[in-house]
XYZ file of N, CA, C and O in Angstrom:
268
model
N 0.940 -1.407 -0.010
C -0.052 0.307 -0.140
C 0.989 1.300 0.235
O 1.722 1.091 0.892
N 0.686 2.039 -0.909
C 1.089 3.245 -1.088
C 0.276 4.576 -0.636
O -0.860 4.848 -1.535
N 0.194 5.375 0.115
C -0.432 6.459 0.710
C 0.387 7.777 0.794
O 0.701 8.605 1.585
N 0.503 8.336 -0.796
C 1.193 9.316 -1.314
C 2.736 9.180 -0.640
O 3.341 10.163 -0.292
N 3.473 8.272 -0.474
C 4.625 8.288 0.305
C 5.483 8.496 -0.879
O 6.589 8.763 -0.371
N 5.508 8.120 -2.371
C 6.273 8.546 -3.340
C 5.889 9.880 -4.035
O 6.656 10.468 -4.829
N 4.854 10.064 -4.054
C 3.903 11.378 -4.968
C 3.202 11.791 -4.189
O 2.166 10.838 -4.177
N 2.720 13.081 -3.852
C 1.893 13.671 -3.383
C 0.720 13.398 -4.845
O 0.789 13.807 -5.647
N -0.681 13.100 -4.180
C -1.817 13.088 -4.958
C -1.888 11.421 -5.608
O -2.768 10.935 -6.456
N -0.905 10.685 -4.978
C -1.156 9.182 -5.719
C -0.943 8.266 -4.548
O -0.181 8.120 -3.772
N -2.123 7.340 -4.776
C -2.222 6.184 -3.874
C -2.088 4.817 -4.740
O -3.070 4.757 -5.884
N -2.219 3.981 -4.103
C -1.787 2.629 -5.056
C -2.060 1.459 -3.672
O -1.414 1.552 -2.872
N -2.585 0.302 -4.624
C -2.688 -0.913 -3.604
C -1.607 -1.930 -4.639
O -2.143 -1.994 -5.855
N -0.638 -2.776 -4.374
C -0.271 -3.722 -5.052
C 0.186 -4.940 -4.264
O -0.396 -4.731 -3.232
N -0.026 -6.080 -5.185
C 0.544 -7.314 -4.465
C 1.266 -7.817 -5.557
O 1.908 -7.617 -6.556
N 2.049 -8.958 -5.076
C 2.859 -9.773 -5.926
C 2.403 -10.923 -6.367
O 1.641 -11.233 -6.024
N 2.747 -11.143 -7.693
C 2.358 -12.067 -8.697
C 3.414 -13.592 -8.305
O 4.430 -13.187 -8.765
N 2.656 -14.504 -8.216
C 3.901 -15.526 -8.212
C 4.017 -16.912 -8.994
O 2.424 -16.842 -9.467
N 4.794 -17.495 -9.668
C 4.922 -18.464 -10.565
C 4.513 -19.598 -10.117
O 4.083 -20.042 -9.060
N 4.584 -20.802 -10.719
C 4.645 -22.459 -10.336
C 5.203 -22.675 -9.037
O 4.604 -23.677 -8.589
N 6.206 -22.118 -9.183
C 7.256 -22.681 -7.800
C 7.200 -21.470 -6.610
O 8.038 -21.668 -5.832
N 6.223 -20.587 -6.984
C 6.311 -19.758 -5.670
C 6.856 -18.594 -5.708
O 6.828 -17.764 -4.868
N 7.725 -18.558 -6.770
C 8.650 -17.232 -6.841
C 8.102 -15.924 -7.386
O 6.935 -16.260 -8.029
N 8.185 -14.964 -7.095
C 7.557 -13.783 -7.203
C 8.009 -13.704 -8.874
O 9.222 -13.303 -9.243
N 7.401 -13.286 -9.666
C 7.741 -13.059 -11.347
C 7.150 -11.390 -11.745
O 7.289 -11.718 -13.017
N 6.162 -10.930 -10.872
C 5.534 -10.046 -11.411
C 4.875 -9.479 -10.242
O 4.772 -9.908 -8.949
N 4.164 -7.976 -10.388
C 3.607 -7.564 -9.756
C 2.088 -6.633 -10.218
O 1.949 -6.580 -11.594
N 1.421 -6.471 -9.499
C -0.019 -5.837 -10.019
C -0.427 -4.999 -9.050
O 0.019 -4.987 -7.545
N -0.404 -3.706 -9.651
C -0.807 -2.464 -8.552
C -1.958 -1.576 -9.379
O -1.956 -1.766 -10.553
N -2.811 -1.093 -8.282
C -4.452 -0.249 -9.099
C -3.580 1.169 -8.250
O -3.524 1.040 -7.015
N -3.901 2.383 -9.326
C -3.601 3.611 -8.427
C -5.229 4.064 -8.285
O -6.097 3.679 -9.222
N -5.486 4.913 -7.112
C -6.539 5.302 -6.660
C -6.166 6.836 -6.441
O -5.187 7.118 -5.469
N -7.268 7.484 -6.810
C -7.032 8.727 -6.230
C -7.258 8.921 -4.796
O -8.075 8.316 -3.946
N -6.360 9.748 -3.968
C -6.726 9.993 -2.624
C -7.843 10.026 -1.804
O -8.254 9.412 -0.953
N -8.560 10.751 -2.649
C -9.889 11.222 -1.890
C -10.718 9.925 -2.207
O -11.795 9.677 -1.242
N -10.773 9.132 -2.742
C -11.153 7.687 -2.637
C -10.845 6.526 -2.140
O -11.629 5.687 -2.254
N -9.640 6.663 -1.935
C -9.008 5.476 -1.199
C -9.328 4.826 -0.208
O -9.763 3.815 0.010
N -9.803 5.630 0.783
C -10.101 4.841 2.053
C -11.694 4.532 1.979
O -12.435 3.126 2.333
N -12.362 5.243 1.079
C -13.827 4.657 0.741
C -13.816 3.185 0.163
O -14.428 2.389 0.308
N -12.769 3.365 -0.738
C -12.539 1.668 -1.745
C -12.376 0.469 -0.365
O -12.845 -0.404 -0.398
N -11.311 0.875 0.318
C -10.966 -0.005 1.576
C -12.301 -0.416 2.586
O -12.719 -1.323 2.877
N -13.449 0.703 2.982
C -14.402 0.579 3.567
C -15.375 -0.143 3.016
O -16.094 -1.118 3.500
N -15.534 -0.297 1.625
C -16.449 -0.762 0.716
C -16.085 -2.242 0.685
O -16.769 -2.831 -0.361
N -14.720 -2.757 0.921
C -14.427 -3.895 0.798
C -13.908 -4.288 -0.742
O -13.816 -5.258 -1.224
N -13.829 -2.965 -1.393
C -13.189 -3.556 -2.953
C -11.957 -3.520 -3.180
O -11.671 -4.120 -4.301
N -11.057 -3.650 -1.722
C -9.744 -4.153 -2.304
C -9.867 -5.230 -2.342
O -8.635 -5.926 -3.183
N -10.512 -6.501 -1.868
C -10.888 -7.537 -2.656
C -10.883 -8.264 -4.015
O -10.275 -8.884 -4.420
N -11.127 -7.002 -4.811
C -10.709 -7.116 -6.197
C -9.526 -7.288 -6.722
O -9.126 -8.005 -7.411
N -8.531 -6.629 -5.996
C -7.036 -6.757 -6.352
C -6.411 -8.009 -6.283
O -5.876 -8.850 -6.572
N -6.846 -8.452 -4.715
C -6.722 -9.859 -4.347
C -7.168 -11.113 -5.639
O -6.378 -11.806 -5.774
N -8.493 -10.809 -5.777
C -8.914 -11.943 -6.662
C -8.396 -11.940 -7.803
O -8.644 -12.932 -8.773
N -8.069 -10.909 -8.433
C -7.554 -10.628 -9.632
C -5.988 -11.235 -9.683
O -5.710 -11.975 -10.554
N -5.221 -11.045 -8.542
C -4.218 -11.691 -8.443
C -4.344 -13.358 -8.600
O -3.534 -14.280 -8.904
N -5.498 -14.011 -7.594
C -5.444 -15.249 -7.659
C -5.910 -15.894 -9.015
O -5.387 -16.891 -9.945
N -6.514 -15.360 -9.919
C -6.874 -15.492 -11.312
C -5.750 -15.378 -12.190
O -5.400 -16.491 -13.100
N -4.778 -14.362 -12.063
C -3.400 -14.134 -12.766
C -2.843 -15.786 -12.440
O -2.165 -16.340 -13.183
N -2.361 -15.903 -11.102
C -1.516 -16.888 -10.812
C -2.239 -18.323 -10.870
O -1.689 -19.451 -11.248
N -3.315 -18.453 -11.308
C -3.959 -19.788 -11.578
C -3.303 -19.928 -13.177
O -3.217 -21.316 -13.248
N -3.460 -19.214 -13.605
C -3.138 -19.298 -14.879
C -1.471 -19.185 -15.226
O -1.167 -19.480 -16.284
N -0.736 -19.176 -14.108
C 0.872 -19.365 -14.056
C 1.361 -20.745 -13.613
O 2.646 -20.518 -13.031
N 0.328 -21.416 -12.937
C 0.987 -22.842 -12.439
C 1.612 -23.401 -12.718
O 2.496 -24.013 -12.085
N 1.914 -23.484 -14.124
C 3.180 -24.240 -15.154
C 4.308 -23.146 -15.275
O 5.201 -23.871 -16.011
N 4.013 -22.210 -15.020
C 5.207 -20.962 -15.597
C 6.351 -21.298 -13.993
O 5.889 -21.016 -12.909
N 7.798 -21.568 -14.581
C 8.634 -21.482 -13.419
C 9.836 -20.538 -14.370
O 10.127 -20.407 -15.267
N 9.899 -19.573 -13.557
C 11.174 -18.499 -14.034
C 12.512 -19.025 -14.444
O 12.926 -19.846 -13.595
N 13.123 -18.478 -15.334
C 13.901 -18.684 -16.109
C 14.604 -19.956 -16.695
O 15.251 -20.401 -17.143
N 13.173 -20.847 -16.753
C 13.003 -22.017 -17.968
C 12.465 -21.584 -19.412
O 11.546 -21.006 -19.434
């Protein structure tokens, strides 16, 4: 989670994407205007980011980095 720590006016939620061997192979982040960031969490919408990660990782079950 980034709450305007790297740039004023930019907040984001990020998650690691893991390949078939469990290693981190990518990342997924969603930027949200600061005025709506708290509302997103309170409404439970951040779960959509974690659900997207699960769907992506399901497609990477056979992927092993470096092979």
